[in-house]
Short mmCIF file of C-alpha atoms in Angstrom, two decimals:
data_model
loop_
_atom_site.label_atom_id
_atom_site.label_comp_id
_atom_site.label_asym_id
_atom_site.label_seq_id
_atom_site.Cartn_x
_atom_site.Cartn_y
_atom_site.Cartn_z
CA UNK A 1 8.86 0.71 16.82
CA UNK A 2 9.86 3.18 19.05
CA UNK A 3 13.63 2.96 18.20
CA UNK A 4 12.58 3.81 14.59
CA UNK A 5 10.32 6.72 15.44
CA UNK A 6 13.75 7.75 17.29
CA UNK A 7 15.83 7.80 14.60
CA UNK A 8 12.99 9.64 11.96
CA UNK A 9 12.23 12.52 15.25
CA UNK A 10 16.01 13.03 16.25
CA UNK A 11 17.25 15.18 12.57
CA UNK A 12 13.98 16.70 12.54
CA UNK A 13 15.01 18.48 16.60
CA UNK A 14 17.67 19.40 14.87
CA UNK A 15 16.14 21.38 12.32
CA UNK A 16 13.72 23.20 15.18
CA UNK A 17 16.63 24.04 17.37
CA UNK A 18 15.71 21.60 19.74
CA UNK A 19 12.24 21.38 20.01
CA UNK A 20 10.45 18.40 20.64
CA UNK A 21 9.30 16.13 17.75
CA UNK A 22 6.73 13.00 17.86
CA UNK A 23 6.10 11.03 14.67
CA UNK A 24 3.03 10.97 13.60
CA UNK A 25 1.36 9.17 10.26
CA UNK A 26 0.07 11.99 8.74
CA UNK A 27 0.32 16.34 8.76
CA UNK A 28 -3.67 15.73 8.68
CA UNK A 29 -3.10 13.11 12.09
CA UNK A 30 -0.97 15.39 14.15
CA UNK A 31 -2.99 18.45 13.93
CA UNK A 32 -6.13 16.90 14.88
CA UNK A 33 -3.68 15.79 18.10
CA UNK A 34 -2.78 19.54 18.50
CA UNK A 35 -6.34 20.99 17.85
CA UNK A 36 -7.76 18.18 20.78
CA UNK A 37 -4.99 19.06 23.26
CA UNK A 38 -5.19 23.18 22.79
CA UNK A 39 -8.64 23.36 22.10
CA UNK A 40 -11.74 22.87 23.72
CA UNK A 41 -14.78 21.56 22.00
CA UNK A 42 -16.79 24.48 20.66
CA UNK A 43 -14.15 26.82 20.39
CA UNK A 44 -13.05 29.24 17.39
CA UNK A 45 -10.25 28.93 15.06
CA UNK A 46 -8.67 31.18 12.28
CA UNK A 47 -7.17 29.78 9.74
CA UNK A 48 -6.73 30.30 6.15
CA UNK A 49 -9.44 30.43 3.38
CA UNK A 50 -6.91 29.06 0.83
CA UNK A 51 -6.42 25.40 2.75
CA UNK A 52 -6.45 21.84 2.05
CA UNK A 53 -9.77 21.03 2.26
CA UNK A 54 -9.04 17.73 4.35
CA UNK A 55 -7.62 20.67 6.99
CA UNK A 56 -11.22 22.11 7.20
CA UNK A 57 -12.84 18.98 8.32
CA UNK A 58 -10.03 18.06 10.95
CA UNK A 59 -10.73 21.48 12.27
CA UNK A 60 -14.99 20.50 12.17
CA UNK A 61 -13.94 16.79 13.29
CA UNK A 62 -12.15 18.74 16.38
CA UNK A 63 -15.37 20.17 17.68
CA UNK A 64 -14.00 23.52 16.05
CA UNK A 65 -15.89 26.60 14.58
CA UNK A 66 -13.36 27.49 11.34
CA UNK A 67 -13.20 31.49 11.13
CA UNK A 68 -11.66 32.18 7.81
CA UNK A 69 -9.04 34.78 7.94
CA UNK A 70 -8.15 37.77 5.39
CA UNK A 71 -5.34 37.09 3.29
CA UNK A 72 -2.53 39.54 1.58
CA UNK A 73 -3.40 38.79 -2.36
CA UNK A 74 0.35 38.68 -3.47
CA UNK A 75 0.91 35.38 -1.43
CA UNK A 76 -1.68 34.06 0.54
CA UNK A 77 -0.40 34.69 3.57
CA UNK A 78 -2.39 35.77 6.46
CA UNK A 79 -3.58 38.95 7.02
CA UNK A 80 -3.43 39.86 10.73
CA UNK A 81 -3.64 43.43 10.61
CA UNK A 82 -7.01 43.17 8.94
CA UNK A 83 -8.68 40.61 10.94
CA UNK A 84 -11.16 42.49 13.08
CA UNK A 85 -10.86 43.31 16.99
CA UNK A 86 -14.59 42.01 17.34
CA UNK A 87 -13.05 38.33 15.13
CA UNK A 88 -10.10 38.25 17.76
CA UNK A 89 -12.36 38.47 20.79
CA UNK A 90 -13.69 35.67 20.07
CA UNK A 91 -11.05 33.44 19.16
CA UNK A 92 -10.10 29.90 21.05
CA UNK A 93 -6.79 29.40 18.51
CA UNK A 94 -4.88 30.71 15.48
CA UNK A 95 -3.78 28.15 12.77
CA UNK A 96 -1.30 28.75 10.48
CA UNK A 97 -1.06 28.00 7.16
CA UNK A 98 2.33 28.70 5.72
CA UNK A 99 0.80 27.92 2.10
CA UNK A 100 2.98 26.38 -0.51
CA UNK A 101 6.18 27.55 1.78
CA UNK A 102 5.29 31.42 2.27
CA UNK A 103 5.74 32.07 5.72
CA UNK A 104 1.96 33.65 7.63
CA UNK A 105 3.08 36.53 9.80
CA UNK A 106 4.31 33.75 12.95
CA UNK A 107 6.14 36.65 15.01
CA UNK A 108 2.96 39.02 15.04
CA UNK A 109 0.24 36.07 15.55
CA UNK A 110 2.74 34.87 18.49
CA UNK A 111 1.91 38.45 20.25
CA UNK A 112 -1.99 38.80 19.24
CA UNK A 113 -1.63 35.25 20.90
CA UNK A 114 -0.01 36.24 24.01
CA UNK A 115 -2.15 38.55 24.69
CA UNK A 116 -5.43 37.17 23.97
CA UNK A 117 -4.06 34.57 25.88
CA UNK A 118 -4.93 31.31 23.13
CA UNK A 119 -2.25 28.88 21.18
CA UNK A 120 -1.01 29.50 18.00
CA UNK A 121 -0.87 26.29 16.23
CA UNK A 122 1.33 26.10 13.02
CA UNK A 123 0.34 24.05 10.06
CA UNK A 124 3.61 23.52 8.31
CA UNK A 125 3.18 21.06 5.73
CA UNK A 126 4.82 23.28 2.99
CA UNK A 127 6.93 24.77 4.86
CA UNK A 128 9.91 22.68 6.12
CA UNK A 129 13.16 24.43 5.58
CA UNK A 130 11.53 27.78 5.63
CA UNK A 131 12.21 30.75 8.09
CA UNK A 132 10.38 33.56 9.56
CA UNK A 133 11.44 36.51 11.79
CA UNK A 134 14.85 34.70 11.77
CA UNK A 135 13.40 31.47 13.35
CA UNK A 136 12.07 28.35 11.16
CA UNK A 137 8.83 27.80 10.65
CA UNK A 138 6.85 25.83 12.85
CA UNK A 139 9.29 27.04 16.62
CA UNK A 140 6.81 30.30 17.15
CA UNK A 141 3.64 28.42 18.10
CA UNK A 142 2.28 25.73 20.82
CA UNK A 143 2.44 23.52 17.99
CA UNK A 144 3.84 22.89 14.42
CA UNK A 145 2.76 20.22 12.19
CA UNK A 146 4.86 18.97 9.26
CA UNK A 147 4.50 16.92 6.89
CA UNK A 148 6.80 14.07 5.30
CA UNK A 149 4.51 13.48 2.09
CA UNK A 150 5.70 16.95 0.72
CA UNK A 151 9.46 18.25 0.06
CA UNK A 152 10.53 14.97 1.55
CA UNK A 153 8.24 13.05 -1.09
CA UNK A 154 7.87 10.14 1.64
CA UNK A 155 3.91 9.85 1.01
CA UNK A 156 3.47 9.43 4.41
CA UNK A 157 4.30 10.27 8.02
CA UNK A 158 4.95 13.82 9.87
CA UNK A 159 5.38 15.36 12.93
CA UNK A 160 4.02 16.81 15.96
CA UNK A 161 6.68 19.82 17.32
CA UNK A 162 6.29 20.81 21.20
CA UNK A 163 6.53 24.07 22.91
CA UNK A 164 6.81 22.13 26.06
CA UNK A 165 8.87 18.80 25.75
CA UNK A 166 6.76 17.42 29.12
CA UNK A 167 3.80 17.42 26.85
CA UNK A 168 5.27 14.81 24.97
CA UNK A 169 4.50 11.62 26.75
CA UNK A 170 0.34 12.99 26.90
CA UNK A 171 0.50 13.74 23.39
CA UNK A 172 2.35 10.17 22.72
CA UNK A 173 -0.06 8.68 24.58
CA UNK A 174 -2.88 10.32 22.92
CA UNK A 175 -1.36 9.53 19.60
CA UNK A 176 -1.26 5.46 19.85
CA UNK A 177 -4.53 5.62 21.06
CA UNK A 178 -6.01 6.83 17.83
CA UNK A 179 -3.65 4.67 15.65
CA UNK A 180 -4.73 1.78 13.99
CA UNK A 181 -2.91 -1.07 13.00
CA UNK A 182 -1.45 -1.09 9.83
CA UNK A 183 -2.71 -3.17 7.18
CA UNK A 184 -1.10 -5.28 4.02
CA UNK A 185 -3.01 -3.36 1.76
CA UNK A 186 -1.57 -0.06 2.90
CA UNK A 187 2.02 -1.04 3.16
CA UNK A 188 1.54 -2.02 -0.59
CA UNK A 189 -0.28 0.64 -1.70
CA UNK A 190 2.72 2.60 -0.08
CA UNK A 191 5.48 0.62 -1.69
CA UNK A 192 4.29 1.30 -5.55
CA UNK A 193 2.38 4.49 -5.08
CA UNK A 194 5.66 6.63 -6.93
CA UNK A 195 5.26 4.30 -9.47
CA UNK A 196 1.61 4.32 -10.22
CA UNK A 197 1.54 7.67 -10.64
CA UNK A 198 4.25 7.93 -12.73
CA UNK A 199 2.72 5.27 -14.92
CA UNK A 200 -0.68 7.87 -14.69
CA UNK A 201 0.45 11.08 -14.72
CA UNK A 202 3.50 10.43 -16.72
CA UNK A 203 2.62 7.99 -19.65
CA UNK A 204 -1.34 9.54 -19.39
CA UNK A 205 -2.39 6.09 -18.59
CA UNK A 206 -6.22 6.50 -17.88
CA UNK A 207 -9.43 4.05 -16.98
CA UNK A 208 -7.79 1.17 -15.27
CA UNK A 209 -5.25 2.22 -14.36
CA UNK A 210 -6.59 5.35 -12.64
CA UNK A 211 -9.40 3.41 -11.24
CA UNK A 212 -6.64 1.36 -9.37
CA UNK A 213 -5.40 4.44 -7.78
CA UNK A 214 -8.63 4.96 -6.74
CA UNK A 215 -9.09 1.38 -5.30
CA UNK A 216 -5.77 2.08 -3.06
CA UNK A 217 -6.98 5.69 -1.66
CA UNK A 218 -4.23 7.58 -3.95
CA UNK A 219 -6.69 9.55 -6.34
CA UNK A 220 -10.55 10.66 -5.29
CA UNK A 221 -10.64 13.95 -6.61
CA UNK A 222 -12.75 14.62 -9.68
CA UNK A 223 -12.67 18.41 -8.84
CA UNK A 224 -10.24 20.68 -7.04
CA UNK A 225 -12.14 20.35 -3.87
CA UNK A 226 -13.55 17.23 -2.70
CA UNK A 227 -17.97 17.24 -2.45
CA UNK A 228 -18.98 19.22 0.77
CA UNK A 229 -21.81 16.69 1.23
CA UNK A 230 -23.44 19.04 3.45
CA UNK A 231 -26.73 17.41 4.68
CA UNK A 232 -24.37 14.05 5.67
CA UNK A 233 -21.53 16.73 7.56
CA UNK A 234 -24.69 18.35 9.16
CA UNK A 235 -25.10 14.65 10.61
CA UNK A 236 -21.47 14.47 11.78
CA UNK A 237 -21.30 17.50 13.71
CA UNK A 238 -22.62 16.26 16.79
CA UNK A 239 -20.22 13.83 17.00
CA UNK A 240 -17.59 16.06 17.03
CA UNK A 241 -14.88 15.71 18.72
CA UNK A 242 -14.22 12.41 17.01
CA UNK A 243 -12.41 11.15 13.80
CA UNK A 244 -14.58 8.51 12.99
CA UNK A 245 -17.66 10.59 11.77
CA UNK A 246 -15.42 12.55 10.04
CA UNK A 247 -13.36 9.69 7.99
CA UNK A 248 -15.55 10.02 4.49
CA UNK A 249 -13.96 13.75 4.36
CA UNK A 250 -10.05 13.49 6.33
CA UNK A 251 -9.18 10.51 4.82
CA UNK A 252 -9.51 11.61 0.83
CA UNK A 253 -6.12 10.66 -0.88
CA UNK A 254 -4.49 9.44 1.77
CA UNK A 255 -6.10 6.56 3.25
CA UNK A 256 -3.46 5.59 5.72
CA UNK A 257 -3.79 8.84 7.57
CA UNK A 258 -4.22 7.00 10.88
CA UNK A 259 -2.27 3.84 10.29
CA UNK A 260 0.05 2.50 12.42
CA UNK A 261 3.55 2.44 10.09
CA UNK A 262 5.23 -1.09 9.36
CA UNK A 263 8.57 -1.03 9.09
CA UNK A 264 9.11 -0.33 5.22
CA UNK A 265 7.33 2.52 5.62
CA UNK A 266 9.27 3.62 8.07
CA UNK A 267 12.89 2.99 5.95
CA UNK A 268 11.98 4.60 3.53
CA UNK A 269 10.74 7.71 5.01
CA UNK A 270 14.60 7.25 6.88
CA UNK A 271 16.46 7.33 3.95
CA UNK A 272 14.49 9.97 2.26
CA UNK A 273 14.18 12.53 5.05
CA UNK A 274 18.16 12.06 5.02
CA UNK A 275 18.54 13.55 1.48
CA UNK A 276 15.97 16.55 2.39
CA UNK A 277 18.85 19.20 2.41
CA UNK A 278 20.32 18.56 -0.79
CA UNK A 279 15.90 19.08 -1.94
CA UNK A 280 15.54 21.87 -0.01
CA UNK A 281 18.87 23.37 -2.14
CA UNK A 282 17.17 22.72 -5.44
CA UNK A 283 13.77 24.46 -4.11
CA UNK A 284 14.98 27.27 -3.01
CA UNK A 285 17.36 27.77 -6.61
CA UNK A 286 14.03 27.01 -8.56
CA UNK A 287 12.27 29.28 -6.13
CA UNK A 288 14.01 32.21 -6.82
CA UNK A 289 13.85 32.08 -11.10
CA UNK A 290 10.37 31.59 -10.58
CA UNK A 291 9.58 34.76 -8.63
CA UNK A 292 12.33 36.84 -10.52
CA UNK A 293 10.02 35.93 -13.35
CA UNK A 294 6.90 38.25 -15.00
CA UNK A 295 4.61 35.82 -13.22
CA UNK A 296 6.48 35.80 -9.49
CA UNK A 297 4.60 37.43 -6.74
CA UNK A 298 5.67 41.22 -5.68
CA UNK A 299 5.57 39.98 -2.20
CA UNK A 300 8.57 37.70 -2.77
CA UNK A 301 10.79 40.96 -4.86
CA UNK A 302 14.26 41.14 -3.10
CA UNK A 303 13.65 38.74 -0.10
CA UNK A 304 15.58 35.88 -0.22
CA UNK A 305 14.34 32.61 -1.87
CA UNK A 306 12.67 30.02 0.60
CA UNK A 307 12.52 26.44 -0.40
CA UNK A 308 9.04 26.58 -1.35
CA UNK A 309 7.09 23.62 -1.84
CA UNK A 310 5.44 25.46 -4.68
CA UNK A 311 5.52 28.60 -6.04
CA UNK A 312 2.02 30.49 -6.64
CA UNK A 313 2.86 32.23 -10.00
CA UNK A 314 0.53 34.51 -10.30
CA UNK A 315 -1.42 33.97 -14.03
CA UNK A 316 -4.38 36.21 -16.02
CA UNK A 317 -5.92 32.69 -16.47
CA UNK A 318 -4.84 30.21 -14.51
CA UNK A 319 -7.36 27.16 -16.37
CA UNK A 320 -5.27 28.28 -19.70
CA UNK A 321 -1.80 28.52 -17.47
CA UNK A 322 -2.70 24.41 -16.50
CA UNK A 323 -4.02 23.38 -19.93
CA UNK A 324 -0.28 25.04 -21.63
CA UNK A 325 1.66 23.24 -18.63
CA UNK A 326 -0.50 19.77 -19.38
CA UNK A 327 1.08 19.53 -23.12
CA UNK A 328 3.87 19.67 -21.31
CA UNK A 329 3.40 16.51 -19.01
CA UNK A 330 3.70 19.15 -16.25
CA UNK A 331 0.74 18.40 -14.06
CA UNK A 332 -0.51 21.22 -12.12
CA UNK A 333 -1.62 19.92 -8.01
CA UNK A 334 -2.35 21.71 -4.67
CA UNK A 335 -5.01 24.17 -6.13
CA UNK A 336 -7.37 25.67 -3.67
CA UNK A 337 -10.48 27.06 -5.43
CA UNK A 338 -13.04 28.00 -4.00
CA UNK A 339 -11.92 29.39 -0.76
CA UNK A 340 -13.57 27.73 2.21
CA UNK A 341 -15.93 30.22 2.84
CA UNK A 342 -17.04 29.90 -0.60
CA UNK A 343 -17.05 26.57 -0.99
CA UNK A 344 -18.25 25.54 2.62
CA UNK A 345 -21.02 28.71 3.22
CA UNK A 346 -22.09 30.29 6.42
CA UNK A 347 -23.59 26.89 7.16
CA UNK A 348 -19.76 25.23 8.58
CA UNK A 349 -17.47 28.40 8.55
CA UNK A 350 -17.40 32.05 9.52
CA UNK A 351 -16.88 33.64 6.31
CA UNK A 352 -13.66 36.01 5.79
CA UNK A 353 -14.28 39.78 6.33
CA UNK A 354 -12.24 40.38 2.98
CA UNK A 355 -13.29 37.64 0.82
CA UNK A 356 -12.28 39.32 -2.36
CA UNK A 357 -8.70 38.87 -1.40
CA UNK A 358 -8.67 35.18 -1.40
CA UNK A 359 -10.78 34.65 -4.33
CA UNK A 360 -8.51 36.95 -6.29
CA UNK A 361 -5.61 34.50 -5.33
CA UNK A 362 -7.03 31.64 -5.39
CA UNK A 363 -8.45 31.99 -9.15
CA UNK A 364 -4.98 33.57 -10.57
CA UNK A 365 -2.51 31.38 -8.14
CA UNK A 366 -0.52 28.50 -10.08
CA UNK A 367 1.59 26.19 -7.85
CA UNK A 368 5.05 25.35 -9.45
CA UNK A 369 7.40 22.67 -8.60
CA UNK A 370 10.36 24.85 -8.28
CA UNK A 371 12.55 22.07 -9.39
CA UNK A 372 10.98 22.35 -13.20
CA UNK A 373 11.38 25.95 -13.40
CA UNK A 374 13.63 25.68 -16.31
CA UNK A 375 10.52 23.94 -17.96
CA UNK A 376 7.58 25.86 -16.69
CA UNK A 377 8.63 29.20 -17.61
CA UNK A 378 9.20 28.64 -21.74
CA UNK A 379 5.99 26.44 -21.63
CA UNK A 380 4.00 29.61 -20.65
CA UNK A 381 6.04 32.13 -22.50
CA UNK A 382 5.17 29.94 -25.54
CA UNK A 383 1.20 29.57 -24.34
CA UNK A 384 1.09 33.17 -24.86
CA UNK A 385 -0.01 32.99 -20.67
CA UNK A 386 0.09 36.62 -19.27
CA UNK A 387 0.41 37.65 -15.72
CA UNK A 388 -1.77 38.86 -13.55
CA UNK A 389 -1.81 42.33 -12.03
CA UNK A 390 -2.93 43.40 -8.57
CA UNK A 391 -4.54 46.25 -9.66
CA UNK A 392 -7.31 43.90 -10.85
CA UNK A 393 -7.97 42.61 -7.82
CA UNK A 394 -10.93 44.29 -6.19
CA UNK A 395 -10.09 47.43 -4.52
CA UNK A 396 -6.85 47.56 -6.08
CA UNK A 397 -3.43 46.76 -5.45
CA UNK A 398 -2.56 47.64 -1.65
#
C-alpha cells in the first residue's frame, strides 16, 4: 500500500516544486488532518462564505469557530484588504479557498500570516494546475489540500502538501489512524460511479435509478446546500474535535471520505492523474473563451487563462442561465447559495463584514465546465440569458 501511495505522491512533488505530498482519501480528509495539526481546539478560522458546505462542518468537526471572510464580487476570491484589523486579531488560521480555480490573494495572506504569527492553510481542490504570485497554488501556506475527484475526475483520493517534509511521518501517522478499512461496497460503488451518472444525468434516467445513487452515497442533495439540521449540530459541537459526530454532515456525496483505498481505486486514480496535463490544456483553452465572453468576469480581462475547474460566468439570472443549459443536457454543479453566513446564522459562524458581496456572487455566479465552452455559450446566447453587471451589486461596482 505504501508503494502505491508512492507512485500517486511522487508526480504530484513535482508539480509543487518539491514539496511534500501524503495521499489522502479525500480533499474533505486531509484538511481536517491540517486543521487538527495547525489548530487548536477553539480557535478562529477565515475562510470563504462561498464554500462547499461539507468544508464548513470539517472546520466545526475541528473544534473551529468559521469567520466568514469578504469576498471581491467579480470572482470570489478573498478579500484581505477588507477584512477588519479587530477580525485579524483574533484569528487562529486563514483557509483558502481558491474557488472553482481563481487563485485567493496566497502572497498577501502569507504576510498577514507571518505577522500575526498563525498558518495559512490552502484549500485547493479547484485549483490544481493554477498559479499565483508566480508560484502554484497550494506552495504559499503550512498546508495545501487537493483534490483528485476534480480536474483529475478520479472520484476519490487527494493530498496533503507540507511546508515542512519532517511533518510528514506525524501527519502519516495521524492519517492511518483515522482511516477505515475499505469496504466491498465502496470499491463498487467506485468502479461504476462514471457510469451511473452518465446513465442519470445523461439519458435523464430518474426514480430508480437515482435512488440507487443515493443507496451508494453518490447523490443526497435535494437542494444546493445540504439541511443545516441545527438543533442535532448544536448536539455535535461538544464533541468537537472528532469526525464521528460530525459524519451525517462531511460525509454527503462522498461516502468513502475516510476509507482506506483498495487497490483498484488506487489504479485508476494512477492512470488518470497521469493524463492530468493534457486536462489541464483543454481547461485552460475553454477557460479563456469563456471569460473573453459577455458573461466572463472583469477580474479575469487580460490575465492569462488558468485551468479552471469551472468558470463562474457571471448571469442576470442564474435559475434561467441553468434551466437554458438543462435543455441542453448540460448540467449545472458546484453552486454555493446561500453563503455560509446566510445559510448557517450567527448560531455556527461569524458572519462576513461585507455580506452583500458574496450574496451578489453567489446568486449571479454559473460554474462552467470549460471543456463545453463551445456548447455553453450558443445555449445562452439562444436563451436570451443576459449578463450581469457589477454596478448592480450593492454599493456598486468597486
Amino acid at each position: 500500500m505504501v508503494s502505491a501511495y508512492a507512485e500517486l505522491e511522487e508526480p504530484m512533488r513535482g508539480r509543487l516544486g518539491g514539496r511534500e505530498c501524503l495521499y489522502v482519501p479525500s480533499c474533505r480528509f486531509g484538511l481536517y488532518l491540517a486543521l487538527r495539526h495547525w489548530c487548536e481546539p477553539g480557535g478562529r478560522v477565515l475562510m470563504s462564505p462561498v464554500n462547499d458546505d461539507v468544508i464548513f462542518f470539517v472546520v466545526l468537526a475541528a473544534g473551529l469557530r468559521p469567520v466568514q471572510a469578504p469576498l471581491d464580487p467579480r470572482d470570489g476570491s478573498v478579500d484581505a484588504a477588507a477584512v477588519p484589523d479587530s477580525v485579524w486579531s483574533g484569528l487562529s488560521a486563514v483557509l483558502t479557498t481558491n474557488l472553482y480555480g481563481n487563485p485567493d490573494p496566497a502572497p498577501e495572506l502569507r504576510k498577514r500570516c507571518d505577522r500575526l504569527g498563525i498558518p495559512l492553510i490552502e484549500d485547493a481542490a479547484h485549483a490544481i494546475g493554477s498559479t499565483v504570485g508566480g508560484r502554484p497554488v497550494g506552495t504559499y501556506g503550512e498546508a495545501s489540500v487537493f483534490s483528485l475527484s476534480k480536474h483529475v475526475h478520479a472520484k476519490t483520493g487527494g493530498f496533503l502538501a507540507l511546508a515542512d517534509p519532517a511533518l510528514r511521518d506525524e501527519l502519516a501517522a495521524a492519517r492511518d489512524a483515522l482511516l477505515r478499512p475499505t469496504r466491498p461496497t465502496a470499491e463498487l460503488a467506485h468502479l461504476i460511479r462514471p457510469y451511473a451518472e452518465a446513465a442519470v444525468r445523461g439519458l435523464r434516467l430518474t426514480g430508480a435509478a437515482r435512488a440507487a445513487l443515493r443507496t451508494l452515497g453518490l447523490e443526497e442533495r435535494e437542494e444546493i446546500r445540504m439541511p443545516l439540521r441545527p438543533d442535532a449540530l448544536e448536539r455535535a459541537l461538544p464533541a468537537a474535535p472528532a469526525l464521528e459526530p460530525f459524519h451525517p454532515w462531511i460525509r454527503v456525496d462522498m461516502h468513502a471520505y475516510r476509507l482506506r483505498p483498495g487497490p483498484a481505486k488506487l489504479r485508476r486514480t494512477g492512470r488518470r492523474l497521469a493524463r492530468l496535463d493534457g486536462v489541464l490544456a483543454a481547461h485552460r483553452a475553454g477557460t479563456a473563451r469563456l471569460l473573453a465572453s459577455e458573461y466572463g468576469s472583469a477580474a479575469g480581462a487580460g490575465a492569462e487563462a488558468q485551468p479552471l475547474f469551472r468558470v463562474p460566468l457571471l448571469v442576470e439570472d442564474r435559475d434561467a442561465a441553468v434551466a437554458a443549459l438543462a435543455r441542453r443536457r448540460i448540467t449545472t454543479g458546484y453552486l454555493y447559495d446561500p453563503p455560509l453566513d446566510a445559510y448557517a446564522g450567527e448560531r455556527f459562524t461569524d458572519p462576513s463584514p461585507a455580506p452583500e458581496r458574496a450574496a451578489w456572487f453567489a446568486r449571479h455566479a454559473l460554474p462552467v465546465d470549460p471543456r463545453r465552452a463551445d456548447e455553453v455559450l450558443p445555449a445562452l446566447r439562444t436563451a436570451g440569458i443576459r449578463p450581469a453587471h457589477l454596478s448592480t451589486a450593492p454599493g456598486g461596482a468597486r
